[in-house]
Amino acid sequence: MAMIEASKYRKSLNRTNELPLLHLVMLFQFVSMLLLTFRDGVMDAFSFQMSLYLPIGTFLGLKIISKLFPVDRCIFILTAFLSSLGVVLLRAVLKTTADASDQALFLLIGYFLMILSAFLIRLVRAWEKLSVIAMPLALGFLCLPFVFGSPSATADSWVKIGGVQFQPSELIKPVLILVLSAGFSRKEGFRVWWRYVLFAGLACSVLFLQPDLGAVFLYFIITVCLFYAGTGNYKVTIAVLLIAVLGVAVFLKLLNSIDAFSYLASRIAIWQNPFSGAYEDARQIVQGLISIASGGLFGSGLGLGSADRVAVVASDYIFAALSEEFGILFTICVLIVYLVLLIRGTTIAMNARSRFHALTALGCVFALTSQMLLIVCGNLHLIPLTGVTMPFVSGGGSSMLSSMIQAGILLGISSVNAEDEYDDLMRITRGQWREEE
Amino acid sequence: MKDMRFAIRLIAMIMAALVLFVAATYVITIHINGDRWINRANNTRLRDAKKTTVQGSVYDSAGVLLAGSSKPGERHYISDERTRRALSHTIGEQTNMSATGVENFHATTLLGFTTTRTGYTLQRLQGQDPVGNNITLTVNAELTRYIADSFKDWKNGAAVVINYKTGAILAMVSIPNFDPANMDLAVQDTAYYNRVLQKRYAPGSTFKIITLASALTNDETIKEEQFSCSGVWNYGEYSLRCAGSKAHGEMSLVQAFADSCNVTFGSIAYQLGAEKLRGTAENFGFNFDFSFDDVIVNQSNCLNKGEKSTDLIQAGIGQGTTEVTPLHMAMIAGAIANGGDMMEPKLIKKVTNPSGFVISEMEPEVFLHCLDEDTSRDIAKYMYETVRGGTATRAAIKGYEDGYVCGKTGSAEWTNDKTRETNAWYVGFLYGDSAHPYAIAVVVEEGGSGGAEAAPIASKVLKKAIELDVY
C-alpha cells in the first residue's frame, strides 16, 4: 500500500517537464543572435559567438545548478531568457558591440553569483546574528557615493573606484531583503523590530540625500511588504502607507521652494507636459513614446528598429526598445514571463518551512516585480521616470548582478523546499520512496 | 508559518493584478495614442523612411490628384498654384514645418507603415522600393480654392465647411498659407499654422448660440420673456455694451438673438450662473481634449480659468477667456442642424493600398449628443430669423429654396487696443436640405463686423458648394 502512495507522491515531486521550455529559450537565443550576425551585410563575429555561447551557457548553467541542488528549474530558465534578451536587445539597438559584450560578461558573472547565493542561503542559518554586522556595513556601503561619487547622471548614486563603476543601492538590495526578513520573521514584537525599521529608514534617508528617489521608493515598498508579511500588523502597515502618501503630497507642495530638488520640480513639470517643447528636455520621453508605438503588433524586426534615438536606451528605456524591436505581442509575453516568475516565487514562499525563508523569497520576487512595474510605467509615461532598471533585461552590471543574486536566493530556497518535501515523503512512505526510484 | 500565508497571498495577488493592469494599459495606450506619437514631426524614423519609400498619393473627394510621388524622396503637387496654396494646410508638406496636414499627421499611412511587415519585406527582397498607401480626402479642391479666393485682399482668417450629417470636412482654408511645392519661399508669420484646427479665437456673439441653448434647456419660460436694453449695462466697474452702444429697447428673446443684443445675453448668462453655462458648453465639447483620428484639433475653453461674475457675463457673449477653434464652431452649428448630434470630424474618406485594395473607409460617428431635438429646432429657428431679418441678412443665398439658411454673426474683440478692428465671425448651416447638409464657420481677422465681412463670404461659399454638389 505504501508503494502505491509513493508513486503517487513521486509524480507530484517530479514537477512539470522543463525540457520544452529550455529548448525554446535556447532556440530563441540562437536564432536571434544569428539574425543579428547577418543584419549589416557583413558578418558580426560577436553576435555569431553569442549565438552559440548563450544557448550553451543556458544549457550548462541549468545542468550545473540542478546537479548541485534540486532547484526550481523553471525560474532558472526564465531568468536565463530575460537576461539573454537583454544581450540581444543591446546588440540589436546599439551601433557598437561594447555594451552587449559587457552585458554578456555580467551575465556570466551573474550565473556564478546566482549559484553562490543559492549556496549561501542554504548554508547559513544564523541570519539574525549576521544582520547585526550587515546593517552598519550596508549603510556604510550606501554612503560610498558621497565619497567616490561619479557625476554621470543627475542622481548621484554611482560609485567609481579604480575604473569600476557601480551602484551601491542595487547591490545592497538583496542585503536589505535578507536583513529585514531575518528581523521581521522574529515574533518578539517592536522591541526587536525597531532596529530593522531604523535600518530601513536610515537606508532610505541616505538614498534620499543622494538623491536617488527611484531607489528610495523601492526600498520603502520592500520594507512595507516584508513588515506586513512578517508581522501581519496591518494597522501599522496602513498607517505607514497613509503617512507616506501624505509625506509625498507635502514634499511635492514644498518642492519648488527647495533648491536642492529644483531638478526634480522641472522633471515633474516636463513629465506633466512632455509634448509642449518636445525638442528640449522632454525629448527622451517623447522619443521613448514614439519608439514604444513604432513596433506595432509584430515589431520592426530584430535589429531593424531605431530605438537608439532614445537617450539612455540601454538602461532606462530598454522597455521601449523591446516594444519597438519585438512588437506588442512579444512584449506582452515578456510581461507574462515576469508574471510567471512572480507566481513561481510566491509558490516558493508559500512552501517554505521557515518564516525567514518564506519572507526572503517573497521579498526577492516582490522586489523584482515592483522594479519591473516601475520602469514599465515610467516608459509608458504613467509615472515620472525613476531611473530604476528593468530586472535582468536592462543594460548595466549592478542591476544584472543584483537581479541574479535575488534569483539565486529564490533558487536556493526552492531547493530547500524540495528537500523538505523529500524528507516528508520518506517519512510518509517509511523510507520506501528511494527504493522504488 | 500559517499566519503569513494570507499576507503572502494578498501581496502576490496585488502584484499580479498590477502586472496585468500595466499590460492592459500598455496595449490600450498604444491603441489610442500610438498614431499620434508616431506621426509627430520629431519622429526621425519618418524622415528616414521618406528616403527609401515611394510615398502614397493624396486625392480629393472628386478624385483629383493633389500630391504624389514617382520615386523615393520625390514629391509633386497639383500644378495650379492657387489651388495648391488653398489646400496647403490640408495636404501638409515634406519638411515638417506644419504639423497638422495629411502628409505630416498621416505620414505613416502614406509611407505604408500601416501595411503588414510581410508585404514590406517582400517588396524589399524583390529589390523594389516599398510603396505607401494612397489617401482620398473628404475635401473638394475646387471649393477650397474658391473659398481662399473669396477672402478680400487675402485678409488673414479661416473658413471651414463640413457635412454635418457625416462629419466630413468638405473644405478648410487658413490664410496666410504657403506653397508646399516651393518650401524655400519666404512666408508670412504663422503661415504654417492651420487656423481652422489650431487657432483659438474669441467666438464673440457666435457663442450666443451656446448661451441660448443653455437658457432654453434650463429655463422653459424664457421664450416668452421680454427683455429691455439701454445699450449699456454696468456691472461694478465692468460695463457691457451693445455694438455702438445702440439701445435695442424692449424686445423678445428671438429679437435679442437676431439683433445680437449683448446686454440681454450678458444678463442671461449672469442669471444662469457659471455652472449651468459651462455645463452646456461642455455638452458641446468645450474644455475637452479632442483626440480625433483624422485631425488634430486644439481644445476650446469656456469658464475653466476663472469664475468671477465679470468672467461669466463676458462668457455669455463669447468674450473674455472664452475661446474656440473655427472647426469646433462649425461642428457646433452642425450639431444644431443635425438634431443635437455632433459628428466626429473626418478628413480621410478612404485609404487604399498600391494595388487599389481599400484598407479603410470613412465611417460617420456621433461624437457628442449635445442637446435634445426640440431645443435644437428652436435654435435653428432663431438662427433662421437672424438671417431673415437680423444681423446676418447678407448670409442669405439668392435663389436658394431647397432649405433654410440659418446663421449667427459675431464681431469679436481680441485685443484691448481699441483702434484695431474686431474679428468678423459667421457660423451657420443649411437647414432641412438633406442633399446639402452643410455647416460653415468663417473668421476674417480684423474684418470688423461679422454681418458685413464674414456673412457674404459664407453666402458665396455655400452657393458654390451647392453648385458643385459636394457631399
JSON list of C-alpha atoms in Angstrom, two decimals, chain B residues 40-119:
[
{"chain": "B", "resi": 40, "resn": "ARG", "atom": "CA", "xyz": [4.95, 63.62, -34.55]},
{"chain": "B", "resi": 41, "resn": "ALA", "atom": "CA", "xyz": [7.18, 65.92, -36.54]},
{"chain": "B", "resi": 42, "resn": "ASN", "atom": "CA", "xyz": [10.16, 64.96, -34.41]},
{"chain": "B", "resi": 43, "resn": "ASN", "atom": "CA", "xyz": [9.92, 61.29, -35.25]},
{"chain": "B", "resi": 44, "resn": "THR", "atom": "CA", "xyz": [13.14, 60.93, -37.18]},
{"chain": "B", "resi": 45, "resn": "ARG", "atom": "CA", "xyz": [12.10, 57.46, -38.37]},
{"chain": "B", "resi": 46, "resn": "LEU", "atom": "CA", "xyz": [9.64, 59.06, -40.80]},
{"chain": "B", "resi": 47, "resn": "ARG", "atom": "CA", "xyz": [12.26, 61.39, -42.20]},
{"chain": "B", "resi": 48, "resn": "ASP", "atom": "CA", "xyz": [14.49, 58.38, -42.89]},
{"chain": "B", "resi": 49, "resn": "ALA", "atom": "CA", "xyz": [11.65, 56.32, -44.33]},
{"chain": "B", "resi": 50, "resn": "LYS", "atom": "CA", "xyz": [10.85, 59.05, -46.86]},
{"chain": "B", "resi": 51, "resn": "LYS", "atom": "CA", "xyz": [14.28, 58.45, -48.40]},
{"chain": "B", "resi": 52, "resn": "THR", "atom": "CA", "xyz": [13.59, 54.78, -49.07]},
{"chain": "B", "resi": 53, "resn": "THR", "atom": "CA", "xyz": [9.84, 54.63, -49.68]},
{"chain": "B", "resi": 54, "resn": "VAL", "atom": "CA", "xyz": [7.63, 55.83, -52.53]},
{"chain": "B", "resi": 55, "resn": "GLN", "atom": "CA", "xyz": [5.01, 57.78, -50.63]},
{"chain": "B", "resi": 56, "resn": "GLY", "atom": "CA", "xyz": [1.37, 57.23, -51.46]},
{"chain": "B", "resi": 57, "resn": "SER", "atom": "CA", "xyz": [-0.77, 59.77, -53.31]},
{"chain": "B", "resi": 58, "resn": "VAL", "atom": "CA", "xyz": [-3.37, 62.15, -51.93]},
{"chain": "B", "resi": 59, "resn": "TYR", "atom": "CA", "xyz": [-6.63, 62.67, -53.83]},
{"chain": "B", "resi": 60, "resn": "ASP", "atom": "CA", "xyz": [-9.56, 64.99, -53.20]},
{"chain": "B", "resi": 61, "resn": "SER", "atom": "CA", "xyz": [-13.12, 63.71, -52.95]},
{"chain": "B", "resi": 62, "resn": "ALA", "atom": "CA", "xyz": [-13.64, 64.15, -56.70]},
{"chain": "B", "resi": 63, "resn": "GLY", "atom": "CA", "xyz": [-10.55, 62.07, -57.45]},
{"chain": "B", "resi": 64, "resn": "VAL", "atom": "CA", "xyz": [-8.24, 64.96, -58.36]},
{"chain": "B", "resi": 65, "resn": "LEU", "atom": "CA", "xyz": [-4.60, 64.12, -57.62]},
{"chain": "B", "resi": 66, "resn": "LEU", "atom": "CA", "xyz": [-3.34, 66.62, -55.07]},
{"chain": "B", "resi": 67, "resn": "ALA", "atom": "CA", "xyz": [0.06, 65.14, -54.25]},
{"chain": "B", "resi": 68, "resn": "GLY", "atom": "CA", "xyz": [2.02, 62.15, -55.44]},
{"chain": "B", "resi": 69, "resn": "SER", "atom": "CA", "xyz": [5.46, 60.59, -55.72]},
{"chain": "B", "resi": 70, "resn": "SER", "atom": "CA", "xyz": [7.21, 58.73, -58.51]},
{"chain": "B", "resi": 71, "resn": "LYS", "atom": "CA", "xyz": [10.29, 57.65, -56.58]},
{"chain": "B", "resi": 72, "resn": "PRO", "atom": "CA", "xyz": [11.62, 57.82, -53.02]},
{"chain": "B", "resi": 73, "resn": "GLY", "atom": "CA", "xyz": [12.32, 61.32, -51.83]},
{"chain": "B", "resi": 74, "resn": "GLU", "atom": "CA", "xyz": [10.40, 62.93, -54.70]},
{"chain": "B", "resi": 75, "resn": "ARG", "atom": "CA", "xyz": [7.05, 64.70, -54.23]},
{"chain": "B", "resi": 76, "resn": "HIS", "atom": "CA", "xyz": [4.93, 66.63, -56.69]},
{"chain": "B", "resi": 77, "resn": "TYR", "atom": "CA", "xyz": [1.75, 68.58, -56.10]},
{"chain": "B", "resi": 78, "resn": "ILE", "atom": "CA", "xyz": [-1.24, 69.73, -58.10]},
{"chain": "B", "resi": 79, "resn": "SER", "atom": "CA", "xyz": [0.04, 72.15, -60.73]},
{"chain": "B", "resi": 80, "resn": "ASP", "atom": "CA", "xyz": [-2.36, 75.07, -60.19]},
{"chain": "B", "resi": 81, "resn": "GLU", "atom": "CA", "xyz": [-0.67, 77.31, -57.66]},
{"chain": "B", "resi": 82, "resn": "ARG", "atom": "CA", "xyz": [-3.81, 78.91, -56.22]},
{"chain": "B", "resi": 83, "resn": "THR", "atom": "CA", "xyz": [-5.36, 75.51, -55.54]},
{"chain": "B", "resi": 84, "resn": "ARG", "atom": "CA", "xyz": [-2.09, 74.26, -54.09]},
{"chain": "B", "resi": 85, "resn": "ARG", "atom": "CA", "xyz": [-1.85, 77.19, -51.74]},
{"chain": "B", "resi": 86, "resn": "ALA", "atom": "CA", "xyz": [-5.51, 77.00, -50.71]},
{"chain": "B", "resi": 87, "resn": "LEU", "atom": "CA", "xyz": [-5.03, 73.33, -49.86]},
{"chain": "B", "resi": 88, "resn": "SER", "atom": "CA", "xyz": [-1.60, 73.74, -48.28]},
{"chain": "B", "resi": 89, "resn": "HIS", "atom": "CA", "xyz": [-2.74, 73.23, -44.69]},
{"chain": "B", "resi": 90, "resn": "THR", "atom": "CA", "xyz": [-4.95, 70.30, -45.63]},
{"chain": "B", "resi": 91, "resn": "ILE", "atom": "CA", "xyz": [-2.24, 68.47, -47.55]},
{"chain": "B", "resi": 92, "resn": "GLY", "atom": "CA", "xyz": [0.73, 69.44, -45.43]},
{"chain": "B", "resi": 93, "resn": "GLU", "atom": "CA", "xyz": [4.30, 69.28, -46.72]},
{"chain": "B", "resi": 94, "resn": "GLN", "atom": "CA", "xyz": [7.51, 67.29, -46.60]},
{"chain": "B", "resi": 95, "resn": "THR", "atom": "CA", "xyz": [9.73, 69.33, -44.32]},
{"chain": "B", "resi": 96, "resn": "ASN", "atom": "CA", "xyz": [7.62, 69.16, -41.17]},
{"chain": "B", "resi": 97, "resn": "MET", "atom": "CA", "xyz": [7.11, 72.88, -40.84]},
{"chain": "B", "resi": 98, "resn": "SER", "atom": "CA", "xyz": [3.38, 72.37, -40.32]},
{"chain": "B", "resi": 99, "resn": "ALA", "atom": "CA", "xyz": [2.23, 69.51, -38.14]},
{"chain": "B", "resi": 100, "resn": "THR", "atom": "CA", "xyz": [-1.44, 69.00, -38.94]},
{"chain": "B", "resi": 101, "resn": "GLY", "atom": "CA", "xyz": [-1.55, 68.33, -42.67]},
{"chain": "B", "resi": 102, "resn": "VAL", "atom": "CA", "xyz": [-2.18, 64.88, -44.10]},
{"chain": "B", "resi": 103, "resn": "GLU", "atom": "CA", "xyz": [1.43, 64.47, -45.22]},
{"chain": "B", "resi": 104, "resn": "ASN", "atom": "CA", "xyz": [2.50, 65.12, -41.64]},
{"chain": "B", "resi": 105, "resn": "PHE", "atom": "CA", "xyz": [-0.20, 63.76, -39.38]},
{"chain": "B", "resi": 106, "resn": "HIS", "atom": "CA", "xyz": [-0.88, 60.78, -41.63]},
{"chain": "B", "resi": 107, "resn": "ALA", "atom": "CA", "xyz": [2.71, 60.26, -42.77]},
{"chain": "B", "resi": 108, "resn": "THR", "atom": "CA", "xyz": [2.74, 56.69, -41.52]},
{"chain": "B", "resi": 109, "resn": "THR", "atom": "CA", "xyz": [-0.21, 55.82, -43.76]},
{"chain": "B", "resi": 110, "resn": "LEU", "atom": "CA", "xyz": [1.40, 57.43, -46.81]},
{"chain": "B", "resi": 111, "resn": "LEU", "atom": "CA", "xyz": [4.65, 55.64, -46.00]},
{"chain": "B", "resi": 112, "resn": "GLY", "atom": "CA", "xyz": [2.88, 52.33, -45.68]},
{"chain": "B", "resi": 113, "resn": "PHE", "atom": "CA", "xyz": [3.77, 51.78, -42.01]},
{"chain": "B", "resi": 114, "resn": "THR", "atom": "CA", "xyz": [0.21, 50.62, -41.53]},
{"chain": "B", "resi": 115, "resn": "THR", "atom": "CA", "xyz": [0.51, 47.77, -44.04]},
{"chain": "B", "resi": 116, "resn": "THR", "atom": "CA", "xyz": [1.83, 44.43, -42.94]},
{"chain": "B", "resi": 117, "resn": "ARG", "atom": "CA", "xyz": [5.51, 43.93, -42.41]},
{"chain": "B", "resi": 118, "resn": "THR", "atom": "CA", "xyz": [5.48, 40.84, -44.61]},
{"chain": "B", "resi": 119, "resn": "GLY", "atom": "CA", "xyz": [4.37, 42.87, -47.62]}
]
